[in-house]
Amino acid sequence: MSFHEHILSQPRRLRGLLEQLHRSDHPLRSASCARLLETPRLLLTGMGSSLFASYPAYLRLASAGARVSLWETAELLHFAAGAIDAETLLVAVSQSGETAEIKALLEMLPVSQPVIGVTNAAESFLGRRATLRLEMHADRGPYASTQTYVNSVALLLALAYLATEQRLDGFLAVAARAAGALEAALDDAFARTGAGIDPGGPLVFLARGPSLASARQAALMFQEVVAIPAAAMSAAAFRHGPLEMAGSSLRAVVLLPYGLTASLVENLAVEIERLGARVIRIADARLGGGDFRHPPVEEELAPLVNIAPAQALAYRTAVALGREPGVFRQAQSVTSRE
């Protein structure tokens, strides 16, 4: 399956995950999961896409008053391992289940440490070590990070819904709508992208709230798929210094879900446009306008949808530059060493 096919098959794979979540025998519906969620503290950890995908769930848990933290695994391993104790439920996310930092962290912890493992490989180190294993149900292969990002966001949000509302029904209803919105967003994005993004200047992805996960994932995709520098930051943080970059050479991709800070993010987009920057908006249709529009979706689930235009832009830009999209030349699809 090609990189392009992996992107287009995301709605099918997301719906497949949701079908699994409807099953009465899904691990999230088990008594063991309920007991694990009684643990006083939660700590979510991962690297790269896995870390980014954890952010929407982290925000839901934090806003509900849960005692939760989010750590890049490498930093947690070497500088903050004391944050994990017997009263901590570790939620470790790794599509391969073989990520070097995840393996090292789990090997360091006692076997009694409660771990929820979120992975796309049941037979992996993480899959075997986890107290409770949650499978992403995405395709395998070198391009899997497209689908695993989306399915990880969904699976972790399902876990967060369960932890905060003690039920999955509310999540499954909104996630089903998001799957339809993702399909429509992909169709629209590939119809609009043209040759992608001109790689001739600084490229930044801006968002706030849950969609910051997709901004970070999009920047990573441009680094991996297109091999050009890209950054991601909150739209608020951009004002604290980086605004100085705004000018004719800057390209800014702005994610605009319908929600709490949409007007603040749009104000920044307008401002940097006036300073000469090329701004590309990925917006909820309720906001009007936008270079890319997607059907209405709850702000919390917007990362399941607004990543699609960024994926299309990365794909088109790589093709325009004569680079085979998704093929690693120097990095590895599974990072086996620090």
mmCIF file with all atom_site columns, N, CA and C in Angstrom, residues 48-56 58-59 70 149 204-224 230-235 237 253 255 303 306-307 310:
data_model
loop_
_atom_site.group_PDB
_atom_site.id
_atom_site.type_symbol
_atom_site.label_atom_id
_atom_site.label_alt_id
_atom_site.label_comp_id
_atom_site.label_asym_id
_atom_site.label_entity_id
_atom_site.label_seq_id
_atom_site.pdbx_PDB_ins_code
_atom_site.Cartn_x
_atom_site.Cartn_y
_atom_site.Cartn_z
_atom_site.occupancy
_atom_site.B_iso_or_equiv
_atom_site.pdbx_formal_charge
_atom_site.auth_seq_id
_atom_site.auth_comp_id
_atom_site.auth_asym_id
_atom_site.auth_atom_id
_atom_site.pdbx_PDB_model_num
ATOM 1   N N  . GLY A 1 48  ? 7.342  11.486 19.289 1.00 0.00 ? 48  GLY A N  1
ATOM 2   C CA . GLY A 1 48  ? 6.880  11.908 17.972 1.00 0.00 ? 48  GLY A CA 1
ATOM 3   C C  . GLY A 1 48  ? 5.372  11.908 17.860 1.00 0.00 ? 48  GLY A C  1
ATOM 4   N N  . SER A 1 49  ? 4.868  11.237 16.811 1.00 0.00 ? 49  SER A N  1
ATOM 5   C CA . SER A 1 49  ? 3.425  11.198 16.562 1.00 0.00 ? 49  SER A CA 1
ATOM 6   C C  . SER A 1 49  ? 2.653  10.674 17.759 1.00 0.00 ? 49  SER A C  1
ATOM 7   N N  . SER A 1 50  ? 3.223  9.695  18.450 1.00 0.00 ? 50  SER A N  1
ATOM 8   C CA . SER A 1 50  ? 2.542  9.106  19.602 1.00 0.00 ? 50  SER A CA 1
ATOM 9   C C  . SER A 1 50  ? 2.364  10.124 20.723 1.00 0.00 ? 50  SER A C  1
ATOM 10  N N  . LEU A 1 51  ? 3.360  10.970 20.910 1.00 0.00 ? 51  LEU A N  1
ATOM 11  C CA . LEU A 1 51  ? 3.256  12.032 21.911 1.00 0.00 ? 51  LEU A CA 1
ATOM 12  C C  . LEU A 1 51  ? 2.213  13.065 21.491 1.00 0.00 ? 51  LEU A C  1
ATOM 13  N N  . PHE A 1 52  ? 2.267  13.471 20.220 1.00 0.00 ? 52  PHE A N  1
ATOM 14  C CA . PHE A 1 52  ? 1.314  14.481 19.747 1.00 0.00 ? 52  PHE A CA 1
ATOM 15  C C  . PHE A 1 52  ? -0.120 13.977 19.868 1.00 0.00 ? 52  PHE A C  1
ATOM 16  N N  . ALA A 1 53  ? -0.331 12.717 19.507 1.00 0.00 ? 53  ALA A N  1
ATOM 17  C CA . ALA A 1 53  ? -1.672 12.134 19.525 1.00 0.00 ? 53  ALA A CA 1
ATOM 18  C C  . ALA A 1 53  ? -2.251 12.067 20.932 1.00 0.00 ? 53  ALA A C  1
ATOM 19  N N  . SER A 1 54  ? -1.396 12.116 21.938 1.00 0.00 ? 54  SER A N  1
ATOM 20  C CA . SER A 1 54  ? -1.846 12.046 23.329 1.00 0.00 ? 54  SER A CA 1
ATOM 21  C C  . SER A 1 54  ? -2.386 13.382 23.838 1.00 0.00 ? 54  SER A C  1
ATOM 22  N N  . TYR A 1 55  ? -2.087 14.458 23.136 1.00 0.00 ? 55  TYR A N  1
ATOM 23  C CA . TYR A 1 55  ? -2.395 15.789 23.667 1.00 0.00 ? 55  TYR A CA 1
ATOM 24  C C  . TYR A 1 55  ? -3.893 16.063 23.830 1.00 0.00 ? 55  TYR A C  1
ATOM 25  N N  . PRO A 1 56  ? -4.754 15.738 22.848 1.00 0.00 ? 56  PRO A N  1
ATOM 26  C CA . PRO A 1 56  ? -6.184 15.976 23.066 1.00 0.00 ? 56  PRO A CA 1
ATOM 27  C C  . PRO A 1 56  ? -6.740 15.243 24.281 1.00 0.00 ? 56  PRO A C  1
ATOM 28  N N  . TYR A 1 58  ? -5.005 14.337 26.914 1.00 0.00 ? 58  TYR A N  1
ATOM 29  C CA . TYR A 1 58  ? -4.436 15.031 28.069 1.00 0.00 ? 58  TYR A CA 1
ATOM 30  C C  . TYR A 1 58  ? -5.267 16.262 28.425 1.00 0.00 ? 58  TYR A C  1
ATOM 31  N N  . LEU A 1 59  ? -5.647 17.050 27.414 1.00 0.00 ? 59  LEU A N  1
ATOM 32  C CA . LEU A 1 59  ? -6.449 18.248 27.681 1.00 0.00 ? 59  LEU A CA 1
ATOM 33  C C  . LEU A 1 59  ? -7.804 17.895 28.285 1.00 0.00 ? 59  LEU A C  1
ATOM 34  N N  . LEU A 1 70  ? 1.790  14.744 30.920 1.00 0.00 ? 70  LEU A N  1
ATOM 35  C CA . LEU A 1 70  ? 2.154  14.294 29.570 1.00 0.00 ? 70  LEU A CA 1
ATOM 36  C C  . LEU A 1 70  ? 3.644  14.513 29.388 1.00 0.00 ? 70  LEU A C  1
ATOM 37  N N  . TYR A 1 149 ? -1.622 7.876  13.742 1.00 0.00 ? 149 TYR A N  1
ATOM 38  C CA . TYR A 1 149 ? -1.860 9.164  14.403 1.00 0.00 ? 149 TYR A CA 1
ATOM 39  C C  . TYR A 1 149 ? -3.351 9.352  14.634 1.00 0.00 ? 149 TYR A C  1
ATOM 40  N N  . VAL A 1 204 ? 5.586  27.310 9.127  1.00 0.00 ? 204 VAL A N  1
ATOM 41  C CA . VAL A 1 204 ? 5.147  27.093 10.496 1.00 0.00 ? 204 VAL A CA 1
ATOM 42  C C  . VAL A 1 204 ? 3.681  26.691 10.507 1.00 0.00 ? 204 VAL A C  1
ATOM 43  N N  . PHE A 1 205 ? 3.343  25.770 11.398 1.00 0.00 ? 205 PHE A N  1
ATOM 44  C CA . PHE A 1 205 ? 1.966  25.319 11.600 1.00 0.00 ? 205 PHE A CA 1
ATOM 45  C C  . PHE A 1 205 ? 1.507  25.857 12.945 1.00 0.00 ? 205 PHE A C  1
ATOM 46  N N  . LEU A 1 206 ? 0.353  26.523 12.936 1.00 0.00 ? 206 LEU A N  1
ATOM 47  C CA . LEU A 1 206 ? -0.130 27.213 14.126 1.00 0.00 ? 206 LEU A CA 1
ATOM 48  C C  . LEU A 1 206 ? -1.519 26.716 14.512 1.00 0.00 ? 206 LEU A C  1
ATOM 49  N N  . ALA A 1 207 ? -1.727 26.525 15.798 1.00 0.00 ? 207 ALA A N  1
ATOM 50  C CA . ALA A 1 207 ? -3.036 26.086 16.295 1.00 0.00 ? 207 ALA A CA 1
ATOM 51  C C  . ALA A 1 207 ? -3.078 26.351 17.786 1.00 0.00 ? 207 ALA A C  1
ATOM 52  N N  . ARG A 1 208 ? -4.242 26.079 18.366 1.00 0.00 ? 208 ARG A N  1
ATOM 53  C CA . ARG A 1 208 ? -4.388 26.098 19.818 1.00 0.00 ? 208 ARG A CA 1
ATOM 54  C C  . ARG A 1 208 ? -5.283 24.942 20.243 1.00 0.00 ? 208 ARG A C  1
ATOM 55  N N  . GLY A 1 209 ? -5.200 24.579 21.516 1.00 0.00 ? 209 GLY A N  1
ATOM 56  C CA . GLY A 1 209 ? -6.057 23.534 22.039 1.00 0.00 ? 209 GLY A CA 1
ATOM 57  C C  . GLY A 1 209 ? -5.745 22.178 21.429 1.00 0.00 ? 209 GLY A C  1
ATOM 58  N N  . PRO A 1 210 ? -6.753 21.305 21.319 1.00 0.00 ? 210 PRO A N  1
ATOM 59  C CA . PRO A 1 210 ? -6.515 19.958 20.799 1.00 0.00 ? 210 PRO A CA 1
ATOM 60  C C  . PRO A 1 210 ? -5.855 19.932 19.424 1.00 0.00 ? 210 PRO A C  1
ATOM 61  N N  . SER A 1 211 ? -6.159 20.925 18.583 1.00 0.00 ? 211 SER A N  1
ATOM 62  C CA . SER A 1 211 ? -5.605 20.929 17.227 1.00 0.00 ? 211 SER A CA 1
ATOM 63  C C  . SER A 1 211 ? -4.109 21.203 17.190 1.00 0.00 ? 211 SER A C  1
ATOM 64  N N  . LEU A 1 212 ? -3.548 21.616 18.315 1.00 0.00 ? 212 LEU A N  1
ATOM 65  C CA . LEU A 1 212 ? -2.093 21.738 18.367 1.00 0.00 ? 212 LEU A CA 1
ATOM 66  C C  . LEU A 1 212 ? -1.430 20.394 18.099 1.00 0.00 ? 212 LEU A C  1
ATOM 67  N N  . ALA A 1 213 ? -2.134 19.298 18.425 1.00 0.00 ? 213 ALA A N  1
ATOM 68  C CA . ALA A 1 213 ? -1.614 17.966 18.102 1.00 0.00 ? 213 ALA A CA 1
ATOM 69  C C  . ALA A 1 213 ? -1.409 17.819 16.601 1.00 0.00 ? 213 ALA A C  1
ATOM 70  N N  . SER A 1 214 ? -2.383 18.249 15.808 1.00 0.00 ? 214 SER A N  1
ATOM 71  C CA . SER A 1 214 ? -2.268 18.132 14.349 1.00 0.00 ? 214 SER A CA 1
ATOM 72  C C  . SER A 1 214 ? -1.240 19.097 13.783 1.00 0.00 ? 214 SER A C  1
ATOM 73  N N  . ALA A 1 215 ? -1.087 20.267 14.389 1.00 0.00 ? 215 ALA A N  1
ATOM 74  C CA . ALA A 1 215 ? -0.046 21.195 13.937 1.00 0.00 ? 215 ALA A CA 1
ATOM 75  C C  . ALA A 1 215 ? 1.327  20.551 14.105 1.00 0.00 ? 215 ALA A C  1
ATOM 76  N N  . ARG A 1 216 ? 1.543  19.913 15.232 1.00 0.00 ? 216 ARG A N  1
ATOM 77  C CA . ARG A 1 216 ? 2.830  19.256 15.476 1.00 0.00 ? 216 ARG A CA 1
ATOM 78  C C  . ARG A 1 216 ? 3.026  18.052 14.555 1.00 0.00 ? 216 ARG A C  1
ATOM 79  N N  . GLN A 1 217 ? 1.974  17.290 14.363 1.00 0.00 ? 217 GLN A N  1
ATOM 80  C CA . GLN A 1 217 ? 2.055  16.146 13.457 1.00 0.00 ? 217 GLN A CA 1
ATOM 81  C C  . GLN A 1 217 ? 2.322  16.598 12.027 1.00 0.00 ? 217 GLN A C  1
ATOM 82  N N  . ALA A 1 218 ? 1.690  17.695 11.618 1.00 0.00 ? 218 ALA A N  1
ATOM 83  C CA . ALA A 1 218 ? 1.892  18.210 10.266 1.00 0.00 ? 218 ALA A CA 1
ATOM 84  C C  . ALA A 1 218 ? 3.329  18.669 10.053 1.00 0.00 ? 218 ALA A C  1
ATOM 85  N N  . ALA A 1 219 ? 3.889  19.369 11.034 1.00 0.00 ? 219 ALA A N  1
ATOM 86  C CA . ALA A 1 219 ? 5.291  19.794 10.914 1.00 0.00 ? 219 ALA A CA 1
ATOM 87  C C  . ALA A 1 219 ? 6.209  18.583 10.815 1.00 0.00 ? 219 ALA A C  1
ATOM 88  N N  . LEU A 1 220 ? 5.943  17.563 11.622 1.00 0.00 ? 220 LEU A N  1
ATOM 89  C CA . LEU A 1 220 ? 6.750  16.340 11.554 1.00 0.00 ? 220 LEU A CA 1
ATOM 90  C C  . LEU A 1 220 ? 6.635  15.692 10.173 1.00 0.00 ? 220 LEU A C  1
ATOM 91  N N  . MET A 1 221 ? 5.440  15.690 9.596  1.00 0.00 ? 221 MET A N  1
ATOM 92  C CA . MET A 1 221 ? 5.256  15.090 8.273  1.00 0.00 ? 221 MET A CA 1
ATOM 93  C C  . MET A 1 221 ? 6.067  15.829 7.214  1.00 0.00 ? 221 MET A C  1
ATOM 94  N N  . PHE A 1 222 ? 6.107  17.153 7.293  1.00 0.00 ? 222 PHE A N  1
ATOM 95  C CA . PHE A 1 222 ? 6.911  17.896 6.315  1.00 0.00 ? 222 PHE A CA 1
ATOM 96  C C  . PHE A 1 222 ? 8.396  17.617 6.507  1.00 0.00 ? 222 PHE A C  1
ATOM 97  N N  . GLN A 1 223 ? 8.812  17.416 7.745  1.00 0.00 ? 223 GLN A N  1
ATOM 98  C CA . GLN A 1 223 ? 10.208 17.059 7.979  1.00 0.00 ? 223 GLN A CA 1
ATOM 99  C C  . GLN A 1 223 ? 10.525 15.666 7.433  1.00 0.00 ? 223 GLN A C  1
ATOM 100 N N  . GLU A 1 224 ? 9.597  14.718 7.628  1.00 0.00 ? 224 GLU A N  1
ATOM 101 C CA . GLU A 1 224 ? 9.824  13.334 7.214  1.00 0.00 ? 224 GLU A CA 1
ATOM 102 C C  . GLU A 1 224 ? 9.536  13.111 5.735  1.00 0.00 ? 224 GLU A C  1
ATOM 103 N N  . ALA A 1 230 ? 10.309 22.576 9.091  1.00 0.00 ? 230 ALA A N  1
ATOM 104 C CA . ALA A 1 230 ? 8.975  23.040 9.455  1.00 0.00 ? 230 ALA A CA 1
ATOM 105 C C  . ALA A 1 230 ? 8.888  23.074 10.967 1.00 0.00 ? 230 ALA A C  1
ATOM 106 N N  . ALA A 1 231 ? 8.133  24.020 11.479 1.00 0.00 ? 231 ALA A N  1
ATOM 107 C CA . ALA A 1 231 ? 7.962  24.160 12.922 1.00 0.00 ? 231 ALA A CA 1
ATOM 108 C C  . ALA A 1 231 ? 6.477  24.170 13.247 1.00 0.00 ? 231 ALA A C  1
ATOM 109 N N  . ALA A 1 232 ? 6.177  23.878 14.491 1.00 0.00 ? 232 ALA A N  1
ATOM 110 C CA . ALA A 1 232 ? 4.802  23.958 14.985 1.00 0.00 ? 232 ALA A CA 1
ATOM 111 C C  . ALA A 1 232 ? 4.826  24.598 16.356 1.00 0.00 ? 232 ALA A C  1
ATOM 112 N N  . MET A 1 233 ? 3.860  25.441 16.602 1.00 0.00 ? 233 MET A N  1
ATOM 113 C CA . MET A 1 233 ? 3.745  26.047 17.927 1.00 0.00 ? 233 MET A CA 1
ATOM 114 C C  . MET A 1 233 ? 2.328  26.548 18.123 1.00 0.00 ? 233 MET A C  1
ATOM 115 N N  . SER A 1 234 ? 2.005  26.865 19.354 1.00 0.00 ? 234 SER A N  1
ATOM 116 C CA . SER A 1 234 ? 0.692  27.430 19.597 1.00 0.00 ? 234 SER A CA 1
ATOM 117 C C  . SER A 1 234 ? 0.639  28.825 18.991 1.00 0.00 ? 234 SER A C  1
ATOM 118 N N  . ALA A 1 235 ? -0.535 29.198 18.519 1.00 0.00 ? 235 ALA A N  1
ATOM 119 C CA . ALA A 1 235 ? -0.696 30.530 17.930 1.00 0.00 ? 235 ALA A CA 1
ATOM 120 C C  . ALA A 1 235 ? -0.387 31.611 18.950 1.00 0.00 ? 235 ALA A C  1
ATOM 121 N N  . ALA A 1 237 ? 1.910  31.341 21.407 1.00 0.00 ? 237 ALA A N  1
ATOM 122 C CA . ALA A 1 237 ? 3.362  31.394 21.561 1.00 0.00 ? 237 ALA A CA 1
ATOM 123 C C  . ALA A 1 237 ? 4.023  32.120 20.393 1.00 0.00 ? 237 ALA A C  1
ATOM 124 N N  . VAL A 1 253 ? 0.584  27.716 8.050  1.00 0.00 ? 253 VAL A N  1
ATOM 125 C CA . VAL A 1 253 ? -0.625 26.910 7.931  1.00 0.00 ? 253 VAL A CA 1
ATOM 126 C C  . VAL A 1 253 ? -1.332 26.998 9.279  1.00 0.00 ? 253 VAL A C  1
ATOM 127 N N  . LEU A 1 255 ? -4.559 26.211 11.703 1.00 0.00 ? 255 LEU A N  1
ATOM 128 C CA . LEU A 1 255 ? -5.671 25.298 11.943 1.00 0.00 ? 255 LEU A CA 1
ATOM 129 C C  . LEU A 1 255 ? -6.736 26.024 12.754 1.00 0.00 ? 255 LEU A C  1
ATOM 130 N N  . PRO A 1 303 ? -8.716 17.290 15.634 1.00 0.00 ? 303 PRO A N  1
ATOM 131 C CA . PRO A 1 303 ? -7.469 16.700 15.150 1.00 0.00 ? 303 PRO A CA 1
ATOM 132 C C  . PRO A 1 303 ? -7.657 15.449 14.303 1.00 0.00 ? 303 PRO A C  1
ATOM 133 N N  . ASN A 1 306 ? -8.636 17.741 10.806 1.00 0.00 ? 306 ASN A N  1
ATOM 134 C CA . ASN A 1 306 ? -7.842 18.813 10.197 1.00 0.00 ? 306 ASN A CA 1
ATOM 135 C C  . ASN A 1 306 ? -6.414 18.401 9.860  1.00 0.00 ? 306 ASN A C  1
ATOM 136 N N  . ILE A 1 307 ? -6.041 17.172 10.207 1.00 0.00 ? 307 ILE A N  1
ATOM 137 C CA . ILE A 1 307 ? -4.745 16.669 9.755  1.00 0.00 ? 307 ILE A CA 1
ATOM 138 C C  . ILE A 1 307 ? -4.786 16.319 8.258  1.00 0.00 ? 307 ILE A C  1
ATOM 139 N N  . ALA A 1 310 ? -3.289 18.801 5.733  1.00 0.00 ? 310 ALA A N  1
ATOM 140 C CA . ALA A 1 310 ? -1.832 18.863 5.915  1.00 0.00 ? 310 ALA A CA 1
ATOM 141 C C  . ALA A 1 310 ? -1.153 17.656 5.291  1.00 0.00 ? 310 ALA A C  1
#
